Amino acid sequence: MKNALITGITGQDGSYLAELLLEKGYNVYGIWRRKATVDYGNIAHLKDKVHLIYADMTDPVSLISAMRISQADEVYNLAAQSFVATSWDTPLGTADIDAIGVTNMLEAIRIVKPEAHFYQASTSEMFGLVQEIPQKETTPFYPRSPYGVAKLYGHWITKNYRESYGMFACSGILFNHESERRGLEFVTRKITDAVARIKLGVQEYVELGNMDSKRDWGHSKDYVRAMWLMLQQDTPDDYVIATNETRTVREFVETAFGHVGIEIEWKGTGVDEVGINKADGKTVVKVNKKFFRPAEVDILLGDPAKAESKLGWKRDISFSELVERMVKNDLDRVQKEIKVKEIVG
């Protein structure tokens, strides 16, 4: 029976990965940070099945201790300050966790169990101002946010430890992947939550940023399977994980509203653009310039050919199904919230 250690286990990807590893018979350990109140995040349903260790990516001693406790055969580094917008507000904190934190984890592995297999969660945001379309493992990087820059450091330090120390260390360059467990601060979940609230009559409209941004969206459950596959190979390598399909934020909005029977008509352009419900003429989407990034990433489109051929990976959940799952989840959640309010009065 293998031991696995997951940093960021309470997050979207961490929870799906924990489920996958438990299904495969692993002993699963997870790192989480001490908080004033206990918060299991997305693993409340798994809390009795995993072993949780208090540690922090900025505290090397705690990571060494976590490695000694878990004796992990596989380490999945999913911990990060992962919200791009927040990285502009906390650039140094983002660097501490997303960049230096990776080195701290690699050092902990090297000191305690250098033969362990290591996965680093890299990101398509490292491509930023894209140099070619679609983006592949060989595409030059050009990050456009403190988040992207910090993640690029994490990506390169992983490669350096692999080449310098002979460690089994790989990076998955994952393009946008969403799910029902995505945080409400992310644009996709912000949209599906708003769709549910507007449909149920508890919200009038949602404010969004750049509607023309294009992203390659997949489901987290498919993407964590790719992480696991990377660590089962004979030799470590880096892989782009993507769908090879790109859609605008506007298309995501249309698809989400479409799943609740609302057809959107667009009027205006840029910061004056609004989305109107064709059925009743009410504005349900407004563009607000405060949600635009200081430096925009206009298009991300990944080529997963290497992962498909070498790992045998392929996504199972389509874009439409992804959005439908998210909308249905938020409809159920908001309906429960409404019922609770009615009972409480």
PDB file of C-alpha atoms in Angstrom, residues 210-334:
ATOM      1  CA  ASN A 210     -13.317  41.026 -19.827  1.00  0.00           C
ATOM      2  CA  MET A 211     -15.941  39.031 -21.751  1.00  0.00           C
ATOM      3  CA  ASP A 212     -13.552  38.375 -24.642  1.00  0.00           C
ATOM      4  CA  SER A 213     -10.929  36.460 -22.629  1.00  0.00           C
ATOM      5  CA  LYS A 214     -10.579  32.957 -24.073  1.00  0.00           C
ATOM      6  CA  ARG A 215      -9.855  29.945 -21.898  1.00  0.00           C
ATOM      7  CA  ASP A 216      -9.410  26.200 -22.269  1.00  0.00           C
ATOM      8  CA  TRP A 217     -11.825  24.780 -19.658  1.00  0.00           C
ATOM      9  CA  GLY A 218     -11.945  21.203 -18.356  1.00  0.00           C
ATOM     10  CA  HIS A 219     -13.163  19.422 -15.213  1.00  0.00           C
ATOM     11  CA  SER A 220     -10.912  19.003 -12.180  1.00  0.00           C
ATOM     12  CA  LYS A 221     -11.835  15.329 -11.794  1.00  0.00           C
ATOM     13  CA  ASP A 222     -10.311  14.551 -15.187  1.00  0.00           C
ATOM     14  CA  TYR A 223      -7.204  16.609 -14.459  1.00  0.00           C
ATOM     15  CA  VAL A 224      -6.264  14.998 -11.138  1.00  0.00           C
ATOM     16  CA  ARG A 225      -6.233  11.651 -12.946  1.00  0.00           C
ATOM     17  CA  ALA A 226      -3.500  13.094 -15.164  1.00  0.00           C
ATOM     18  CA  MET A 227      -1.500  14.068 -12.054  1.00  0.00           C
ATOM     19  CA  TRP A 228      -1.587  10.483 -10.823  1.00  0.00           C
ATOM     20  CA  LEU A 229      -0.635   9.089 -14.239  1.00  0.00           C
ATOM     21  CA  MET A 230       2.463  11.312 -14.352  1.00  0.00           C
ATOM     22  CA  LEU A 231       3.824   9.763 -11.165  1.00  0.00           C
ATOM     23  CA  GLN A 232       3.273   6.201 -12.435  1.00  0.00           C
ATOM     24  CA  GLN A 233       5.668   6.576 -15.369  1.00  0.00           C
ATOM     25  CA  ASP A 234       9.178   5.091 -15.568  1.00  0.00           C
ATOM     26  CA  THR A 235      10.789   8.504 -16.039  1.00  0.00           C
ATOM     27  CA  PRO A 236       9.689  11.966 -14.865  1.00  0.00           C
ATOM     28  CA  ASP A 237       8.597  14.572 -17.393  1.00  0.00           C
ATOM     29  CA  ASP A 238       6.392  17.646 -17.793  1.00  0.00           C
ATOM     30  CA  TYR A 239       3.002  17.580 -19.505  1.00  0.00           C
ATOM     31  CA  VAL A 240       0.371  20.027 -20.749  1.00  0.00           C
ATOM     32  CA  ILE A 241      -3.099  18.973 -19.594  1.00  0.00           C
ATOM     33  CA  ALA A 242      -5.860  20.663 -21.567  1.00  0.00           C
ATOM     34  CA  THR A 243      -8.886  20.068 -23.804  1.00  0.00           C
ATOM     35  CA  ASN A 244      -7.567  21.750 -26.984  1.00  0.00           C
ATOM     36  CA  GLU A 245     -10.781  23.795 -27.066  1.00  0.00           C
ATOM     37  CA  THR A 246     -11.121  27.458 -26.203  1.00  0.00           C
ATOM     38  CA  ARG A 247     -14.169  29.546 -25.352  1.00  0.00           C
ATOM     39  CA  THR A 248     -14.732  33.138 -24.291  1.00  0.00           C
ATOM     40  CA  VAL A 249     -16.123  34.158 -20.918  1.00  0.00           C
ATOM     41  CA  ARG A 250     -19.152  35.320 -22.910  1.00  0.00           C
ATOM     42  CA  GLU A 251     -19.679  31.779 -24.203  1.00  0.00           C
ATOM     43  CA  PHE A 252     -19.390  30.386 -20.689  1.00  0.00           C
ATOM     44  CA  VAL A 253     -22.087  32.838 -19.568  1.00  0.00           C
ATOM     45  CA  GLU A 254     -24.375  31.874 -22.451  1.00  0.00           C
ATOM     46  CA  THR A 255     -23.938  28.161 -21.757  1.00  0.00           C
ATOM     47  CA  ALA A 256     -24.569  28.572 -18.023  1.00  0.00           C
ATOM     48  CA  PHE A 257     -27.735  30.626 -18.479  1.00  0.00           C
ATOM     49  CA  GLY A 258     -28.828  28.235 -21.222  1.00  0.00           C
ATOM     50  CA  HIS A 259     -28.906  25.368 -18.721  1.00  0.00           C
ATOM     51  CA  VAL A 260     -31.693  27.181 -16.809  1.00  0.00           C
ATOM     52  CA  GLY A 261     -33.613  28.178 -19.935  1.00  0.00           C
ATOM     53  CA  ILE A 262     -32.448  31.799 -20.132  1.00  0.00           C
ATOM     54  CA  GLU A 263     -31.322  33.025 -23.557  1.00  0.00           C
ATOM     55  CA  ILE A 264     -28.919  35.970 -23.493  1.00  0.00           C
ATOM     56  CA  GLU A 265     -28.909  38.884 -25.941  1.00  0.00           C
ATOM     57  CA  TRP A 266     -25.818  41.120 -25.873  1.00  0.00           C
ATOM     58  CA  LYS A 267     -25.872  44.885 -26.257  1.00  0.00           C
ATOM     59  CA  GLY A 268     -23.010  47.389 -26.239  1.00  0.00           C
ATOM     60  CA  THR A 269     -19.282  46.687 -26.333  1.00  0.00           C
ATOM     61  CA  GLY A 270     -16.344  46.697 -23.900  1.00  0.00           C
ATOM     62  CA  VAL A 271     -17.113  48.157 -20.478  1.00  0.00           C
ATOM     63  CA  ASP A 272     -20.579  49.182 -21.709  1.00  0.00           C
ATOM     64  CA  GLU A 273     -21.612  45.643 -22.657  1.00  0.00           C
ATOM     65  CA  VAL A 274     -24.644  44.073 -20.990  1.00  0.00           C
ATOM     66  CA  GLY A 275     -26.392  40.739 -21.305  1.00  0.00           C
ATOM     67  CA  ILE A 276     -30.185  40.819 -21.452  1.00  0.00           C
ATOM     68  CA  ASN A 277     -32.655  38.014 -20.810  1.00  0.00           C
ATOM     69  CA  LYS A 278     -34.519  37.764 -24.113  1.00  0.00           C
ATOM     70  CA  ALA A 279     -37.675  36.549 -22.410  1.00  0.00           C
ATOM     71  CA  ASP A 280     -38.301  39.563 -20.196  1.00  0.00           C
ATOM     72  CA  GLY A 281     -35.781  42.201 -21.324  1.00  0.00           C
ATOM     73  CA  LYS A 282     -34.093  42.376 -17.923  1.00  0.00           C
ATOM     74  CA  THR A 283     -30.342  42.946 -17.679  1.00  0.00           C
ATOM     75  CA  VAL A 284     -28.707  39.923 -16.060  1.00  0.00           C
ATOM     76  CA  VAL A 285     -25.029  40.597 -16.929  1.00  0.00           C
ATOM     77  CA  LYS A 286     -23.082  43.856 -16.626  1.00  0.00           C
ATOM     78  CA  VAL A 287     -19.432  44.453 -17.507  1.00  0.00           C
ATOM     79  CA  ASN A 288     -17.471  46.323 -14.835  1.00  0.00           C
ATOM     80  CA  LYS A 289     -13.955  47.567 -15.586  1.00  0.00           C
ATOM     81  CA  LYS A 290     -12.849  46.964 -11.987  1.00  0.00           C
ATOM     82  CA  PHE A 291     -12.781  43.256 -12.792  1.00  0.00           C
ATOM     83  CA  PHE A 292     -10.292  43.687 -15.646  1.00  0.00           C
ATOM     84  CA  ARG A 293      -6.720  42.587 -14.881  1.00  0.00           C
ATOM     85  CA  PRO A 294      -3.835  45.101 -14.936  1.00  0.00           C
ATOM     86  CA  ALA A 295      -2.286  42.910 -17.671  1.00  0.00           C
ATOM     87  CA  GLU A 296      -4.791  40.762 -19.549  1.00  0.00           C
ATOM     88  CA  VAL A 297      -4.200  37.202 -20.718  1.00  0.00           C
ATOM     89  CA  ASP A 298      -6.288  37.145 -23.878  1.00  0.00           C
ATOM     90  CA  ILE A 299      -6.208  33.492 -24.920  1.00  0.00           C
ATOM     91  CA  LEU A 300      -5.118  30.171 -23.458  1.00  0.00           C
ATOM     92  CA  LEU A 301      -5.411  27.011 -25.556  1.00  0.00           C
ATOM     93  CA  GLY A 302      -3.475  23.882 -24.679  1.00  0.00           C
ATOM     94  CA  ASP A 303      -2.304  20.978 -26.819  1.00  0.00           C
ATOM     95  CA  PRO A 304      -2.546  17.760 -24.752  1.00  0.00           C
ATOM     96  CA  ALA A 305      -1.087  15.511 -27.481  1.00  0.00           C
ATOM     97  CA  LYS A 306       1.932  14.471 -25.383  1.00  0.00           C
ATOM     98  CA  ALA A 307      -0.207  13.539 -22.366  1.00  0.00           C
ATOM     99  CA  GLU A 308      -2.631  11.647 -24.570  1.00  0.00           C
ATOM    100  CA  SER A 309       0.117   9.636 -26.297  1.00  0.00           C
ATOM    101  CA  LYS A 310       2.518   9.015 -23.378  1.00  0.00           C
ATOM    102  CA  LEU A 311       0.146   8.893 -20.409  1.00  0.00           C
ATOM    103  CA  GLY A 312      -2.906   7.526 -22.185  1.00  0.00           C
ATOM    104  CA  TRP A 313      -4.881  10.418 -20.685  1.00  0.00           C
ATOM    105  CA  LYS A 314      -8.055  11.850 -22.169  1.00  0.00           C
ATOM    106  CA  ARG A 315     -10.703  14.023 -20.604  1.00  0.00           C
ATOM    107  CA  ASP A 316     -14.137  12.432 -20.072  1.00  0.00           C
ATOM    108  CA  ILE A 317     -16.267  15.440 -19.088  1.00  0.00           C
ATOM    109  CA  SER A 318     -17.217  17.832 -21.905  1.00  0.00           C
ATOM    110  CA  PHE A 319     -17.429  21.607 -21.585  1.00  0.00           C
ATOM    111  CA  SER A 320     -21.226  21.569 -21.656  1.00  0.00           C
ATOM    112  CA  GLU A 321     -21.394  18.844 -18.997  1.00  0.00           C
ATOM    113  CA  LEU A 322     -18.895  20.739 -16.840  1.00  0.00           C
ATOM    114  CA  VAL A 323     -21.050  23.883 -16.890  1.00  0.00           C
ATOM    115  CA  GLU A 324     -24.252  21.893 -16.370  1.00  0.00           C
ATOM    116  CA  ARG A 325     -22.789  20.172 -13.281  1.00  0.00           C
ATOM    117  CA  MET A 326     -21.736  23.498 -11.807  1.00  0.00           C
ATOM    118  CA  VAL A 327     -25.104  25.156 -12.467  1.00  0.00           C
ATOM    119  CA  LYS A 328     -27.061  22.194 -11.047  1.00  0.00           C
ATOM    120  CA  ASN A 329     -24.898  22.150  -7.920  1.00  0.00           C
ATOM    121  CA  ASP A 330     -25.424  25.858  -7.328  1.00  0.00           C
ATOM    122  CA  LEU A 331     -29.168  25.611  -7.971  1.00  0.00           C
ATOM    123  CA  ASP A 332     -29.429  22.901  -5.307  1.00  0.00           C
ATOM    124  CA  ARG A 333     -27.277  24.874  -2.864  1.00  0.00           C
ATOM    125  CA  VAL A 334     -29.123  28.179  -3.307  1.00  0.00           C
TER     126      VAL A 334
END
